[in-house]
Short mmCIF file of C-alpha atoms in Angstrom, two decimals:
data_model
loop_
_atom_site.label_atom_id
_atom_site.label_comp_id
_atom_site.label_asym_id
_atom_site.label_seq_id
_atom_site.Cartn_x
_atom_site.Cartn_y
_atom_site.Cartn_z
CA UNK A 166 136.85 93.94 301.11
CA UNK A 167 135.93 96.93 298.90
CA UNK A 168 139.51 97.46 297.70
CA UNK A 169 140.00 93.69 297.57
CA UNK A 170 137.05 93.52 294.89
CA UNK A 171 138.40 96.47 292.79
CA UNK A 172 141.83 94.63 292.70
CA UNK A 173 139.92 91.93 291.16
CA UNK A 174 138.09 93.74 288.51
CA UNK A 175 141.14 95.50 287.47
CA UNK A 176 143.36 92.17 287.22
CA UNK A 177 140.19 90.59 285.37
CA UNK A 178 140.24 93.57 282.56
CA UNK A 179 143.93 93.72 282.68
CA UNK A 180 144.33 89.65 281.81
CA UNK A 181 141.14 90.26 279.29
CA UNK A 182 142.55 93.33 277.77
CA UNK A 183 146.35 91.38 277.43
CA UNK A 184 144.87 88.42 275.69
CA UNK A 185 142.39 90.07 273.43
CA UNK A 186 145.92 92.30 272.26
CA UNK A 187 147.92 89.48 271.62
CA UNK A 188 144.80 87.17 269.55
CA UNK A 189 145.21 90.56 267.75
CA UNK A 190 148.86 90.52 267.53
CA UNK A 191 148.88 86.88 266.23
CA UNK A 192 146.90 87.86 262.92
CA UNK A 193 149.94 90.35 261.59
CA UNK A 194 148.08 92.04 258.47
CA UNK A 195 150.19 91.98 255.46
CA UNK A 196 150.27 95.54 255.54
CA UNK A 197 152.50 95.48 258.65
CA UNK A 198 155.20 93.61 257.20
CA UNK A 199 158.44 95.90 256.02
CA UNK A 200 158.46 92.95 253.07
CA UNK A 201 155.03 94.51 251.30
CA UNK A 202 157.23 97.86 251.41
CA UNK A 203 160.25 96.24 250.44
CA UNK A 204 158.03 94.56 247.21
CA UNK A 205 156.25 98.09 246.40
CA UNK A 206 160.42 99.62 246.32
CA UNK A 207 161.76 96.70 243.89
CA UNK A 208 158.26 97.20 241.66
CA UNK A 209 158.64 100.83 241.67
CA UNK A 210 162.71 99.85 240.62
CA UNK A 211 161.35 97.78 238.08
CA UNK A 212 159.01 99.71 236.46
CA UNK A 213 161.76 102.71 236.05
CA UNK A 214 163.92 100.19 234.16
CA UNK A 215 161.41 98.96 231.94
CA UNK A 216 160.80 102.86 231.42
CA UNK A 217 164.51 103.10 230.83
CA UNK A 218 164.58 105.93 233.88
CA UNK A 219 167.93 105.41 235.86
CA UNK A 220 167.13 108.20 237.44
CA UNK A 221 164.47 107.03 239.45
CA UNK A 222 165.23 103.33 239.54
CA UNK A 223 168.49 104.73 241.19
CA UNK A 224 166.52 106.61 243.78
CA UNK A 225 164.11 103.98 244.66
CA UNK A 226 167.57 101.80 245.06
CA UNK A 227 168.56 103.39 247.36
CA UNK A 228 165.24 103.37 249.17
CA UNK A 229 165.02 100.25 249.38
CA UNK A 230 168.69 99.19 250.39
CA UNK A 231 167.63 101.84 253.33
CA UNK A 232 164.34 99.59 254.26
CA UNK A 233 166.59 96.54 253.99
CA UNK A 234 169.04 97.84 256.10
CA UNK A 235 166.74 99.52 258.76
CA UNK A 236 163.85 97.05 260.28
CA UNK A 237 162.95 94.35 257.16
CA UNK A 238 162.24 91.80 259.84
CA UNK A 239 159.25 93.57 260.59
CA UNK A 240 156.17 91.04 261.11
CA UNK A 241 157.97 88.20 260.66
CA UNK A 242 158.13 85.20 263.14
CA UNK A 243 161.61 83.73 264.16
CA UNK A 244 161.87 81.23 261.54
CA UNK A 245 161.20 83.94 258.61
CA UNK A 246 163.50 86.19 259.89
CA UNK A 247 166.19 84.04 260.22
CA UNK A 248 165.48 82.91 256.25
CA UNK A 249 165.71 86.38 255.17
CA UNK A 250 168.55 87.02 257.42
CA UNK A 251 170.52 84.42 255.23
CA UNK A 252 169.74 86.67 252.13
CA UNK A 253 169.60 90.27 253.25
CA UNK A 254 173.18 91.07 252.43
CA UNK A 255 172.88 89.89 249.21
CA UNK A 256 169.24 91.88 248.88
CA UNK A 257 171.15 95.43 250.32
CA UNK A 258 174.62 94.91 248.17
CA UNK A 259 172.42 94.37 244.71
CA UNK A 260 170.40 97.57 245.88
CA UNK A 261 172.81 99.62 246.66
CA UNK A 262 174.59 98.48 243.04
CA UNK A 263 171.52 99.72 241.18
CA UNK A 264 171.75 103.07 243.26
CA UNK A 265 174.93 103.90 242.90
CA UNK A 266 174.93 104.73 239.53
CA UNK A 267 171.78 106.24 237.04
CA UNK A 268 172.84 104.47 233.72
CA UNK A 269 170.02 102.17 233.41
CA UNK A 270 171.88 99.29 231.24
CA UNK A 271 174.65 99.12 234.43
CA UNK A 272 171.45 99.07 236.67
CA UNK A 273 169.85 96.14 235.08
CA UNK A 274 172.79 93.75 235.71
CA UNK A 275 172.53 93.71 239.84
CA UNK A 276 168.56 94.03 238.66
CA UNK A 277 169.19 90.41 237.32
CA UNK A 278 170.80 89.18 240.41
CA UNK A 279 168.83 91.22 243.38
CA UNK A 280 165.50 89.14 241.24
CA UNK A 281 167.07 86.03 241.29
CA UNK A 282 167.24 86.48 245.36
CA UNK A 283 164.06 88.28 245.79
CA UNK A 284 162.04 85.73 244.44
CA UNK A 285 163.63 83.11 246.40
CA UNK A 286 162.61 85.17 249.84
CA UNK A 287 159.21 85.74 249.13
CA UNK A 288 158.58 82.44 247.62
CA UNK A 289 159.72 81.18 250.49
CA UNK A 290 158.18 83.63 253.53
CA UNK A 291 154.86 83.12 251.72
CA UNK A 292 153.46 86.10 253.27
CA UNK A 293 151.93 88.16 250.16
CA UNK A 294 148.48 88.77 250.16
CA UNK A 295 147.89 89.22 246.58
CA UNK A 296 149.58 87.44 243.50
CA UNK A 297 153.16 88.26 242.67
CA UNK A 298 154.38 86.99 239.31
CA UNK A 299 157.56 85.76 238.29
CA UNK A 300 158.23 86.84 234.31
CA UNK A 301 160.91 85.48 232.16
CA UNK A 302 162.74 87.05 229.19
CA UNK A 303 163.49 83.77 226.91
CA UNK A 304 165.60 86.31 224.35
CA UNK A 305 168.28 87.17 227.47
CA UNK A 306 166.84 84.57 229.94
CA UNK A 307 166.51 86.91 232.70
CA UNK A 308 163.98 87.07 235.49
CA UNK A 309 161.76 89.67 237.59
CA UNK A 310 159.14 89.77 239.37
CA UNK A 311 155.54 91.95 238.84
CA UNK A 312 152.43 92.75 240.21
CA UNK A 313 150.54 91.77 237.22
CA UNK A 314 150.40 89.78 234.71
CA UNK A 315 150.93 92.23 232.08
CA UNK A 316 154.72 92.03 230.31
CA UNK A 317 156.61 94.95 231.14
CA UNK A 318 160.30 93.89 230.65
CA UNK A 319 162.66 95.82 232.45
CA UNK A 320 165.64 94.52 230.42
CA UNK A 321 165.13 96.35 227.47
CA UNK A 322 165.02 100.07 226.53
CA UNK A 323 163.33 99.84 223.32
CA UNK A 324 159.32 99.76 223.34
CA UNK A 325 159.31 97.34 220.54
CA UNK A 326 160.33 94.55 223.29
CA UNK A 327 158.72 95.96 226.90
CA UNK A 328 156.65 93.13 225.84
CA UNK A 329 159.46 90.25 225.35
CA UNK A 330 158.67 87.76 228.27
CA UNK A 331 155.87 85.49 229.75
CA UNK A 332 154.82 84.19 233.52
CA UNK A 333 156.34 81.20 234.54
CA UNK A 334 155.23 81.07 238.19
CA UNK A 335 153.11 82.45 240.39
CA UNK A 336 153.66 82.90 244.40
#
């Protein structure tokens, strides 16, 4: 009877302890998803453009085509995976672009084009926890994204036009 009852008590806690982890589980912080890391690499890719540094925007390239490639699934339910599924080749061949050369003006041609398809996953996984901004250059109507709302155009090289641009959406 003794042994019966402690067989109890340790099923009870087991079947408390494996529902209080998966209420846990169920709440995924945005910090656990691979796409906040996979934002923070195109940002950081960004920036280095608008700062005309190939150099580093071909680094953080290659970063990020190595998140993309590795576990960018990470935190998402089935239905979000299988959405950026239908764009991650797209995501890791415009990354890989960008890092396979330092010469900033060849960079910001597969910058164009890995934009275009980044804002199109995240506007549609709808997992950011604070604002992302889509900007617009109405001179060479191009896109990015930023993390504020503060112009800093990654299609130019001269400082006389970092500011060329505007928000048009926000996600």
């Amino acid at each position: 009877m003794k042994h019966t009852t402690r067989s109890m008590k340790t099923f009870s806690f087991i079947l408390v302890f494996v529902f209080f982890k998966s209420a846990i589980n169920a709440q995924v912080p945005a910090s656990r998803y691979n796409m906040g890391k996979i934002f923070i690499d195109y940002i950081a890719i960004k920036n280095a453009l608008a700062d005309n540094d190939g150099t580093t925007a071909e680094v953080k390239a290659n970063e990020l085509a190595g998140l993309l490639a590795s576990q960018p699934n990470k935190g998402l339910n089935y239905g979000q995976w299988k959405f950026l599924a239908s764009h991650l080749e797209q995501l890791i061949d415009d990354s890989r672009s960008i890092g396979s050369t330092s010469y900033a003006d060849k960079q910001r041609l597969f910058f164009a084009k890995l934009s275009k398809t980044m804002y199109t996953v995240l506007k549609r996984l709808k997992i950011n926890t604070t604002p992302i901004y889509e900007q617009y250059c109405p001179r060479d109507k191009l896109y990015w994204l930023s993390e504020t709302t503060t112009i800093k155009n990654p299609y130019h090289y001269r400082k006389d036009m970092i500011a060329c641009g505007n928000v048009i959406d926000t996600l």
